[in-house]
Amino acid sequence: MATRVCFLGHAALLFESDGLNVLIDPFLTGNPVAAITADQARADLILVTHGHGDHVGDTAAIATRTGATVAANYEISEWFKGVGGNLPADKVHGPQHGGSFTYKGVRVKLTLAFHGSELPDGSNGGNPCGFVITFADGFKVYDAGDTALFGDMALIGEAGLDLATIPIGDYYTMGPDDAIRAVQMLKPRYVLPIHYNTFPPIAQDAAAWAARIERETSSKAVVLKPGEWFEIPPR
Ligand code: NI
Ligand code: MN
């Protein structure tokens, strides 16, 4: 078994593990750097970190086409079952921060994130979250979602992370300097920067940031262009 990840552009990620496709924040339509279209997306499970349009994206359309299960915080899960997509109740998970669920051997826990979460139609999207995902092969991945730096990342890191996917774009989320501090607390084996270079306000030099990760942390940086894959090496 192996777990690999494809960066789809912005904050959209596709994880493939043991034949299961876990899609995160599939903002593809209207995403200027999207590697695939919504029609091309594969998904068994779709995770949505918060209500903003650049994260909810094409979730409802992809779930309707593929029959994928969708998980988000309680408020967003209720929205998906109603005006946000009419998704069937048995295909939607709506936990809250600190809570977990298991989908076909994949354990997903919601973590804190410091950000907003209003849904595209103005509905209340609850509080934003990140995810700690434990795949069937035991690999642990933390997707921070959109967030500022916060000290409890040290607690999240205690889980022993194989990979962290964290924003570096600045303006809407933590920027490069705070993302270095985040990695120092999370201590993942590998870190993949996301949420940058999609739009002018979040332009960043990912290669320069990756060089700092090598110098200033004990983690390894993995910079992917949209459409590129990374297979998490064995421990
Ligand atoms: Ni956001
Ligand atoms: Mn965002």
Coordinates of C-alpha atoms and ligand atoms in Angstrom, one line a residue, residues 10-11 25 27 49-50 52-55 115 145-147 167 172-173 195 199 202, ligand 2:
H10 CA -4.8 26.5 -5.0
A11 CA -5.9 24.4 -2.0
D25 CA -11.4 21.5 -1.3
F27 CA -12.2 24.4 -6.3
T49 CA -12.3 22.8 5.2
H50 CA -14.6 25.8 5.2
H52 CA -15.5 30.0 1.1
G53 CA -16.0 29.6 -2.6
D54 CA -12.3 28.8 -3.3
H55 CA -12.8 25.6 -1.1
H115 CA -10.2 32.0 9.4
G145 CA -7.1 24.5 5.5
D146 CA -7.0 28.3 5.5
T147 CA -5.6 29.5 8.8
P167 CA -1.0 27.6 3.2
Y172 CA -5.9 35.4 3.6
T173 CA -3.8 32.9 5.5
H195 CA -2.9 28.4 -1.3
F199 CA -4.3 35.2 -7.5
I202 CA -1.1 35.5 -2.7
Ligands
MN2 MN -9.0 30.2 0.6

